[in-house]
Coordinates of C-alpha atoms in Angstrom, one line a residue:
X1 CA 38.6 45.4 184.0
X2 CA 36.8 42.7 182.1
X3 CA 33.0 42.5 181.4
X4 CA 32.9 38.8 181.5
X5 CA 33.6 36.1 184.2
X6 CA 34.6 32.5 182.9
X7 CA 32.4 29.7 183.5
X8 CA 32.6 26.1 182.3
X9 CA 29.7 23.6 181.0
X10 CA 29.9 20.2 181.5
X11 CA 28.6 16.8 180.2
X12 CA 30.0 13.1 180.6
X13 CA 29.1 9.6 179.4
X14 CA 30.7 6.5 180.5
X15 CA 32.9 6.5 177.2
X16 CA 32.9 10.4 176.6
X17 CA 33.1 13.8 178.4
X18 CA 33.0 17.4 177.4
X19 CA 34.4 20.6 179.1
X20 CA 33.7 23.5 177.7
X21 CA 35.4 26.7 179.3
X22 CA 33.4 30.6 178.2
X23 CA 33.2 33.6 178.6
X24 CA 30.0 34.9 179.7
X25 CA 28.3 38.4 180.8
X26 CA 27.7 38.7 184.9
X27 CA 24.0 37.8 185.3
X28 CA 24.6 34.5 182.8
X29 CA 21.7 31.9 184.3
X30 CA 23.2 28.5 184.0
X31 CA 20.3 27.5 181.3
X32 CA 21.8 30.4 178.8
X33 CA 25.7 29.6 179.9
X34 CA 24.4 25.7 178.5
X35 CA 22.9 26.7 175.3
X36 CA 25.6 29.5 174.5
X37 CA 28.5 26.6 174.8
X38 CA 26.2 24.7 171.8
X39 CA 27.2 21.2 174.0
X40 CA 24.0 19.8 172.3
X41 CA 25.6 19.3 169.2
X42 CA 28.3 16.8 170.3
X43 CA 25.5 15.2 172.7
X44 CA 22.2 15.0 170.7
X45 CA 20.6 13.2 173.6
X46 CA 20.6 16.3 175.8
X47 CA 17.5 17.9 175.8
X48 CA 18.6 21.2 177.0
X49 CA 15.2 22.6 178.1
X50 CA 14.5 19.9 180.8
X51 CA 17.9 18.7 181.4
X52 CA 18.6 18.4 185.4
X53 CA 21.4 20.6 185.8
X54 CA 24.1 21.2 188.9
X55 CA 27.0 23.2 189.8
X56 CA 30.1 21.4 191.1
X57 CA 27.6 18.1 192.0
X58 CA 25.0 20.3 193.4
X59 CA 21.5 20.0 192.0
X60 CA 20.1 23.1 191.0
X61 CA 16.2 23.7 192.2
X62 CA 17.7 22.2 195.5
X63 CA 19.4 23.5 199.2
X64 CA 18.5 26.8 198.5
X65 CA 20.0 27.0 194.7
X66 CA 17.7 28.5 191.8
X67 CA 16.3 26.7 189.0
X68 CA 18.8 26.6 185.6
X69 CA 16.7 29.5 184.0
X70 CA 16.8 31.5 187.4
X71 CA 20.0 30.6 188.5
X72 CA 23.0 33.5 188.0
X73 CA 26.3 31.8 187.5
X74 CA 29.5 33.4 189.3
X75 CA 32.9 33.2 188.3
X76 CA 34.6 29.8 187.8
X77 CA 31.5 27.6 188.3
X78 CA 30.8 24.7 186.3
X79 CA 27.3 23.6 184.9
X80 CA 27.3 19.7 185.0
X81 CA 24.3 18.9 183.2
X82 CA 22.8 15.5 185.1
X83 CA 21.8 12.1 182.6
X84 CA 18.5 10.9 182.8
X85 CA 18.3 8.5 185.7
X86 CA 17.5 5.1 184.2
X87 CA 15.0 4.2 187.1
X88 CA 13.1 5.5 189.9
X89 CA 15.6 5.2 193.3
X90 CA 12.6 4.9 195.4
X91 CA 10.8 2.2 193.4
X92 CA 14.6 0.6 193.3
X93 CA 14.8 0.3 196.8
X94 CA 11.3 -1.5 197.3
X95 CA 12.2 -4.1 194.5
X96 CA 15.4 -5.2 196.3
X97 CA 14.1 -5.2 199.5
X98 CA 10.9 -7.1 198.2
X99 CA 13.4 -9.5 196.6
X100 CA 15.7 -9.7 200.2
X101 CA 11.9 -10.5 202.1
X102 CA 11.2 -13.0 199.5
X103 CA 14.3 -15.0 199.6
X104 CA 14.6 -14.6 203.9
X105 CA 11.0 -16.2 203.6
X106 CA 12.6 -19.0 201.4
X107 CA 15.1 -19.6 203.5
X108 CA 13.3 -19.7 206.6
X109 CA 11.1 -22.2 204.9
X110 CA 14.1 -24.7 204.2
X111 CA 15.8 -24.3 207.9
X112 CA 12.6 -25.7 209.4

């Protein structure tokens, strides 16, 4: 019986992606499992130690999951660690919708 359970780390670009299958020792937090597969060195961008991370598309620190550093991986899971997102979602959404007002207000302006 082995000591180890297989888990996979995982990091994609448009243009690139990385799989990277190890073996770890049951009680492996996600955090360790990213800095033992060394992915940082084929992705200089990823700082590890704030890096949003999930398992199979499921943010970790969310829905009852751990935080990276806390969270124990089990056998066959896969660390997906998350890019930066380029703008707030929330501030998005007002912009466009801002922009939709504006241009309804424009419109309605012309029709009269």
């Amino acid at each position: 019986m082995s000591n180890t359970i297989t888990v996979e780390v995982a990091y994609a670009l448009p243009n690139k992606q990385k799989i990277i299958a190890l073996q770890v020792e049951p009680g492996t937090t996600a955090l360790q499992a990213v800095r033992l597969s060394h992915i940082d060195q084929e992705f200089p961008e990823i700082d590890i130690e704030t890096a949003k991370m999930g398992i199979f598309g499921q943010a970790l620190g969310t829905k009852g999951l751990k935080k990276a550093p806390e969270h124990e991986l089990q056998e066959g899971d896969r660390v997906e660690i998350y890019q930066p997102l380029i703008s707030d979602p929330k501030e998005a959404r007002r912009r466009r919708a801002a922009k939709a007002e504006k241009a309804a207000e424009e419109s309605d302006g012309q029709t009269k």
